[in-house]
């Protein structure tokens, strides 16, 4: 019995390793394709970094090890075509790490980088974190981008769990290394440190109280049905020829399964014009996070005494 169980585990490990190898091969091929002259393909990798903190100083007071510091979120989008990384930086009082935040940052990158470059085929790589990236709302966001005509095709691909090291990680490593050598007492200090960590970095600071983050969930839920069994697939493709349809694959070499997510209202499937109208005219700001009075009081009591007066 024990030998049989061991054999099963060995076979399972072999399959897992082979799946990871296939996705890595796919990733390398896509990166190479993005470098072709006059290609309309854009390849990006997106990920959240480990949280930074404020304050972050080279000689940390021992009392801080027992305190909760202000967390700073960093969401990176690495643009393989140009070898540059855009880092979106905002603190925990500004917003969280949900699909609305991811979609808002993706929309900014698409609008400011990809559309001006004339890209029509978007390839997106992400890690296999089901709580953040791999969920229905991000998939539906890409589906809407195709159905509204921003792209002719979007491929959303996931690295295999345990094998998720990617181009963003390199950029995050530079940031952590640079910040570990700096004294960052304020958000402005952190923004400067992130910006200076690498020459190829582009930094977007999302401050509290602005209208950067949008509420995509209600619109996407009205336009599209939930994609069932999302966790079993590694690749999701959306093409202009099949509006509202997601082609789901368990791996690069597997046959796609078609999932039509368009809702039927009064006997009519979700039309392209409706997607354009709702995304352009009915997208609302994401509600501002309420202030955490308890944590602010804790900052003033435990952290403020160690901060230089000028800050």
Short mmCIF file of C-alpha atoms in Angstrom, two decimals:
data_model
loop_
_atom_site.label_atom_id
_atom_site.label_comp_id
_atom_site.label_asym_id
_atom_site.label_seq_id
_atom_site.Cartn_x
_atom_site.Cartn_y
_atom_site.Cartn_z
CA UNK A 1 0.00 0.00 0.00
CA UNK A 2 2.78 2.38 0.98
CA UNK A 3 4.75 1.63 -2.21
CA UNK A 4 1.60 2.23 -4.29
CA UNK A 5 1.00 5.56 -2.57
CA UNK A 6 4.63 6.56 -3.15
CA UNK A 7 4.36 5.63 -6.82
CA UNK A 8 1.20 7.72 -7.15
CA UNK A 9 2.91 10.70 -5.54
CA UNK A 10 5.94 10.30 -7.81
CA UNK A 11 3.69 10.22 -10.88
CA UNK A 12 1.75 13.25 -9.63
CA UNK A 13 5.00 15.16 -9.03
CA UNK A 14 6.19 14.24 -12.51
CA UNK A 15 2.98 15.55 -14.06
CA UNK A 16 3.21 18.75 -12.00
CA UNK A 17 6.82 19.33 -13.08
CA UNK A 18 5.97 18.67 -16.72
CA UNK A 19 3.03 21.13 -16.54
CA UNK A 20 5.34 23.78 -15.10
CA UNK A 21 7.90 23.09 -17.83
CA UNK A 22 5.27 23.46 -20.56
CA UNK A 23 4.07 26.81 -19.17
CA UNK A 24 7.68 28.06 -18.91
CA UNK A 25 8.26 27.06 -22.53
CA UNK A 26 5.06 28.87 -23.51
CA UNK A 27 6.20 31.97 -21.61
CA UNK A 28 9.58 32.05 -23.38
CA UNK A 29 7.95 31.64 -26.79
CA UNK A 30 5.50 34.47 -26.10
CA UNK A 31 8.30 36.77 -24.92
CA UNK A 32 10.25 36.04 -28.10
CA UNK A 33 7.16 36.72 -30.24
CA UNK A 34 6.71 40.13 -28.59
CA UNK A 35 10.15 41.19 -29.86
CA UNK A 36 9.30 40.68 -33.52
CA UNK A 37 9.35 43.83 -35.66
CA UNK A 38 5.96 45.51 -36.16
CA UNK A 39 4.23 42.92 -33.95
CA UNK A 40 0.81 43.89 -32.62
CA UNK A 41 1.35 41.50 -29.68
CA UNK A 42 1.88 42.88 -26.17
CA UNK A 43 3.11 40.52 -23.43
CA UNK A 44 2.81 41.62 -19.80
CA UNK A 45 3.35 39.96 -16.43
CA UNK A 46 1.44 41.25 -13.41
CA UNK A 47 1.85 40.57 -9.71
CA UNK A 48 1.66 42.10 -6.25
CA UNK A 49 4.89 42.54 -4.32
CA UNK A 50 5.23 41.71 -0.65
CA UNK A 51 3.98 44.77 1.23
CA UNK A 52 6.40 47.57 1.97
CA UNK A 53 6.00 49.52 5.23
CA UNK A 54 6.17 53.08 6.51
CA UNK A 55 8.36 53.91 8.32
CA UNK A 56 11.14 51.74 6.86
CA UNK A 57 14.57 52.67 8.20
CA UNK A 58 18.02 51.10 8.22
CA UNK A 59 18.17 51.00 12.03
CA UNK A 60 14.73 49.84 13.14
CA UNK A 61 13.86 50.56 16.82
CA UNK A 62 13.31 47.28 18.67
CA UNK A 63 9.86 48.45 19.82
CA UNK A 64 8.62 48.46 16.21
CA UNK A 65 8.93 44.69 15.91
CA UNK A 66 5.78 44.41 18.02
CA UNK A 67 3.87 47.15 16.17
CA UNK A 68 1.76 47.16 13.06
CA UNK A 69 3.31 49.64 10.62
CA UNK A 70 1.55 51.28 7.67
CA UNK A 71 1.43 48.77 4.81
CA UNK A 72 2.20 49.96 1.27
CA UNK A 73 0.91 47.94 -1.68
CA UNK A 74 2.97 47.62 -4.86
CA UNK A 75 1.36 46.15 -7.98
CA UNK A 76 3.78 45.58 -10.84
CA UNK A 77 3.12 45.22 -14.56
CA UNK A 78 6.22 44.16 -16.49
CA UNK A 79 6.03 45.01 -20.19
CA UNK A 80 8.09 42.32 -21.92
CA UNK A 81 8.12 44.18 -25.25
CA UNK A 82 10.23 46.99 -23.80
CA UNK A 83 11.71 45.41 -20.66
CA UNK A 84 10.11 48.04 -18.42
CA UNK A 85 8.08 47.70 -15.23
CA UNK A 86 5.27 49.98 -14.10
CA UNK A 87 4.73 49.91 -10.33
CA UNK A 88 1.43 51.13 -8.89
CA UNK A 89 1.98 52.22 -5.29
CA UNK A 90 -0.67 53.00 -2.68
CA UNK A 91 -1.04 52.58 1.09
CA UNK A 92 -3.50 50.36 2.95
CA UNK A 93 -5.75 53.32 3.83
CA UNK A 94 -6.20 54.11 0.12
CA UNK A 95 -7.53 50.73 -1.01
CA UNK A 96 -7.13 46.95 -0.91
CA UNK A 97 -5.94 44.21 -3.28
CA UNK A 98 -9.18 42.95 -4.84
CA UNK A 99 -10.21 42.47 -8.45
CA UNK A 100 -11.59 46.04 -8.70
CA UNK A 101 -8.16 47.39 -7.84
CA UNK A 102 -6.42 45.03 -10.28
CA UNK A 103 -8.83 45.91 -13.09
CA UNK A 104 -8.41 49.64 -12.43
CA UNK A 105 -4.63 49.40 -12.65
CA UNK A 106 -4.84 47.23 -15.76
CA UNK A 107 -7.19 49.76 -17.36
CA UNK A 108 -4.71 52.57 -16.66
CA UNK A 109 -1.85 50.56 -18.19
CA UNK A 110 -3.93 49.62 -21.24
CA UNK A 111 -5.03 53.23 -21.77
CA UNK A 112 -1.62 54.86 -21.25
CA UNK A 113 0.76 52.27 -22.74
CA UNK A 114 -0.84 49.61 -24.93
CA UNK A 115 -3.49 51.59 -26.82
CA UNK A 116 -1.03 54.37 -27.84
CA UNK A 117 1.36 51.61 -29.04
CA UNK A 118 -1.35 50.19 -31.29
CA UNK A 119 -1.33 46.72 -29.72
CA UNK A 120 -4.26 44.48 -30.66
CA UNK A 121 -3.27 41.14 -29.11
CA UNK A 122 -2.67 41.14 -25.35
CA UNK A 123 -0.95 38.26 -23.56
CA UNK A 124 -1.14 38.42 -19.75
CA UNK A 125 0.80 36.19 -17.35
CA UNK A 126 0.04 35.99 -13.63
CA UNK A 127 0.75 33.73 -10.68
CA UNK A 128 -1.76 31.12 -9.61
CA UNK A 129 -3.25 33.05 -6.68
CA UNK A 130 -6.99 32.40 -6.75
CA UNK A 131 -7.81 35.09 -4.19
CA UNK A 132 -6.43 37.97 -6.25
CA UNK A 133 -5.73 37.40 -9.92
CA UNK A 134 -7.40 34.19 -11.00
CA UNK A 135 -11.02 35.06 -10.46
CA UNK A 136 -14.05 35.70 -12.55
CA UNK A 137 -13.99 39.48 -12.38
CA UNK A 138 -10.53 39.81 -13.95
CA UNK A 139 -11.42 37.27 -16.65
CA UNK A 140 -14.65 39.18 -17.36
CA UNK A 141 -12.69 42.44 -17.50
CA UNK A 142 -10.52 41.02 -20.30
CA UNK A 143 -13.63 39.61 -21.99
CA UNK A 144 -15.13 43.12 -22.00
CA UNK A 145 -11.91 44.59 -23.45
CA UNK A 146 -12.25 42.29 -26.46
CA UNK A 147 -16.00 42.70 -26.85
CA UNK A 148 -15.72 46.49 -26.77
CA UNK A 149 -12.97 46.43 -29.41
CA UNK A 150 -9.92 47.53 -27.42
CA UNK A 151 -8.19 44.28 -28.40
CA UNK A 152 -8.84 41.63 -31.03
CA UNK A 153 -7.59 38.91 -28.68
CA UNK A 154 -6.57 38.50 -25.04
CA UNK A 155 -4.82 35.43 -23.60
CA UNK A 156 -4.74 35.24 -19.81
CA UNK A 157 -2.23 32.61 -18.64
CA UNK A 158 -1.18 31.30 -15.25
CA UNK A 159 2.11 29.89 -14.09
CA UNK A 160 1.90 26.55 -12.27
CA UNK A 161 1.85 26.80 -8.46
CA UNK A 162 5.33 26.60 -7.00
CA UNK A 163 6.86 27.74 -10.30
CA UNK A 164 5.69 31.35 -10.44
CA UNK A 165 9.00 33.24 -10.51
CA UNK A 166 8.64 35.91 -13.16
CA UNK A 167 9.91 39.23 -14.51
CA UNK A 168 8.03 41.24 -11.85
CA UNK A 169 9.91 39.45 -9.08
CA UNK A 170 13.19 40.80 -10.41
CA UNK A 171 11.84 44.36 -10.23
CA UNK A 172 10.43 43.79 -6.74
CA UNK A 173 13.83 42.48 -5.63
CA UNK A 174 15.50 45.70 -6.80
CA UNK A 175 12.89 47.73 -4.88
CA UNK A 176 13.34 45.81 -1.61
CA UNK A 177 17.12 46.01 -1.89
CA UNK A 178 17.04 49.77 -2.54
CA UNK A 179 14.59 50.46 0.28
CA UNK A 180 16.60 48.35 2.75
CA UNK A 181 19.43 50.85 2.29
CA UNK A 182 17.23 53.93 2.68
CA UNK A 183 15.34 55.72 5.44
CA UNK A 184 11.72 56.05 4.35
CA UNK A 185 9.69 58.05 6.87
CA UNK A 186 6.92 59.18 4.53
CA UNK A 187 5.00 57.99 1.48
CA UNK A 188 6.97 60.45 -0.67
CA UNK A 189 10.18 58.76 0.48
CA UNK A 190 8.82 55.34 -0.52
CA UNK A 191 7.66 56.63 -3.93
CA UNK A 192 11.13 58.08 -4.59
CA UNK A 193 12.81 54.84 -3.50
CA UNK A 194 10.59 52.72 -5.77
CA UNK A 195 11.25 55.12 -8.66
CA UNK A 196 15.03 55.08 -8.11
CA UNK A 197 15.30 51.30 -7.64
CA UNK A 198 15.81 50.70 -11.37
CA UNK A 199 16.20 52.89 -14.44
CA UNK A 200 13.52 50.84 -16.22
CA UNK A 201 10.92 51.53 -13.51
CA UNK A 202 7.85 53.69 -14.06
CA UNK A 203 6.04 54.59 -10.84
CA UNK A 204 2.38 55.54 -10.47
CA UNK A 205 1.44 56.84 -7.02
CA UNK A 206 -2.25 56.39 -6.22
CA UNK A 207 -3.03 58.82 -3.41
CA UNK A 208 -5.93 58.71 -0.99
CA UNK A 209 -9.20 60.27 -2.00
CA UNK A 210 -8.72 60.38 -5.77
CA UNK A 211 -10.92 58.64 -8.34
CA UNK A 212 -8.36 56.15 -9.69
CA UNK A 213 -10.05 52.96 -8.47
CA UNK A 214 -13.34 52.03 -10.13
CA UNK A 215 -16.11 49.61 -9.17
CA UNK A 216 -16.07 47.04 -11.99
CA UNK A 217 -17.83 44.15 -10.24
CA UNK A 218 -21.47 45.34 -10.60
CA UNK A 219 -21.05 46.08 -14.32
CA UNK A 220 -19.22 42.85 -15.09
CA UNK A 221 -21.80 40.82 -13.17
CA UNK A 222 -24.57 42.44 -15.20
CA UNK A 223 -22.81 41.78 -18.51
CA UNK A 224 -21.52 38.24 -17.92
CA UNK A 225 -22.32 35.04 -16.07
CA UNK A 226 -19.88 33.43 -13.64
CA UNK A 227 -17.33 31.09 -15.19
CA UNK A 228 -17.75 27.74 -13.43
CA UNK A 229 -14.73 25.58 -12.55
CA UNK A 230 -12.25 28.41 -13.06
CA UNK A 231 -9.59 26.75 -10.87
CA UNK A 232 -9.10 23.76 -13.17
CA UNK A 233 -7.85 25.86 -16.10
CA UNK A 234 -4.47 27.52 -16.75
CA UNK A 235 -5.22 29.49 -19.93
CA UNK A 236 -8.20 31.70 -20.79
CA UNK A 237 -8.52 33.15 -24.30
CA UNK A 238 -11.01 35.69 -25.64
CA UNK A 239 -11.22 36.43 -29.36
CA UNK A 240 -13.09 39.06 -31.35
CA UNK A 241 -14.74 36.42 -33.58
CA UNK A 242 -16.49 34.90 -30.55
CA UNK A 243 -17.84 37.81 -28.45
CA UNK A 244 -18.58 36.95 -24.83
CA UNK A 245 -16.97 33.50 -25.12
CA UNK A 246 -13.98 32.32 -23.05
CA UNK A 247 -11.82 29.50 -24.44
CA UNK A 248 -10.53 27.59 -21.40
CA UNK A 249 -7.51 25.26 -21.50
CA UNK A 250 -5.98 23.11 -18.76
CA UNK A 251 -2.55 23.48 -20.35
CA UNK A 252 -0.83 24.80 -23.50
CA UNK A 253 -1.28 21.50 -25.37
CA UNK A 254 -4.88 20.77 -24.32
CA UNK A 255 -8.01 21.33 -26.39
CA UNK A 256 -10.02 24.45 -25.45
CA UNK A 257 -13.44 24.27 -23.80
CA UNK A 258 -15.81 27.05 -24.88
CA UNK A 259 -17.77 28.94 -22.22
CA UNK A 260 -20.30 31.54 -23.37
CA UNK A 261 -20.66 34.00 -20.48
CA UNK A 262 -23.07 36.46 -22.11
CA UNK A 263 -26.24 37.03 -20.16
CA UNK A 264 -29.65 36.91 -21.84
CA UNK A 265 -31.89 39.91 -21.09
CA UNK A 266 -35.32 40.03 -22.77
CA UNK A 267 -34.19 37.28 -25.10
CA UNK A 268 -31.07 39.20 -26.21
CA UNK A 269 -27.47 38.15 -25.47
CA UNK A 270 -25.02 40.78 -24.20
CA UNK A 271 -24.17 42.85 -27.27
CA UNK A 272 -20.96 44.73 -28.07
CA UNK A 273 -22.77 48.08 -27.95
CA UNK A 274 -24.03 47.39 -24.44
CA UNK A 275 -20.51 46.59 -23.23
CA UNK A 276 -19.19 49.86 -24.67
CA UNK A 277 -22.07 51.88 -23.21
CA UNK A 278 -21.79 50.44 -19.71
CA UNK A 279 -18.00 50.62 -19.50
CA UNK A 280 -17.93 54.20 -20.81
CA UNK A 281 -20.91 55.71 -19.00
CA UNK A 282 -21.87 53.61 -15.96
CA UNK A 283 -18.53 52.86 -14.31
CA UNK A 284 -18.54 54.37 -10.81
CA UNK A 285 -15.76 55.21 -8.37
CA UNK A 286 -14.88 52.53 -5.85
CA UNK A 287 -16.06 53.69 -2.40
CA UNK A 288 -13.29 55.20 -0.27
CA UNK A 289 -12.07 52.99 2.54
CA UNK A 290 -13.18 54.18 6.00
CA UNK A 291 -10.32 55.34 8.18
CA UNK A 292 -9.07 52.84 10.73
CA UNK A 293 -9.17 55.12 13.79
CA UNK A 294 -7.73 52.43 16.06
CA UNK A 295 -4.67 51.88 13.87
CA UNK A 296 -4.11 55.64 13.45
CA UNK A 297 -4.18 56.06 17.23
CA UNK A 298 -1.70 53.20 17.54
CA UNK A 299 0.65 54.92 15.07
CA UNK A 300 0.63 58.14 17.09
CA UNK A 301 1.22 56.30 20.33
CA UNK A 302 3.87 53.74 19.32
CA UNK A 303 5.51 54.99 16.11
CA UNK A 304 5.35 58.80 16.12
CA UNK A 305 7.75 59.28 19.08
CA UNK A 306 10.57 57.75 16.99
CA UNK A 307 9.91 59.79 13.84
CA UNK A 308 12.05 62.94 13.32
CA UNK A 309 10.13 66.17 13.94
CA UNK A 310 10.44 67.37 10.33
CA UNK A 311 8.21 64.49 9.17
#
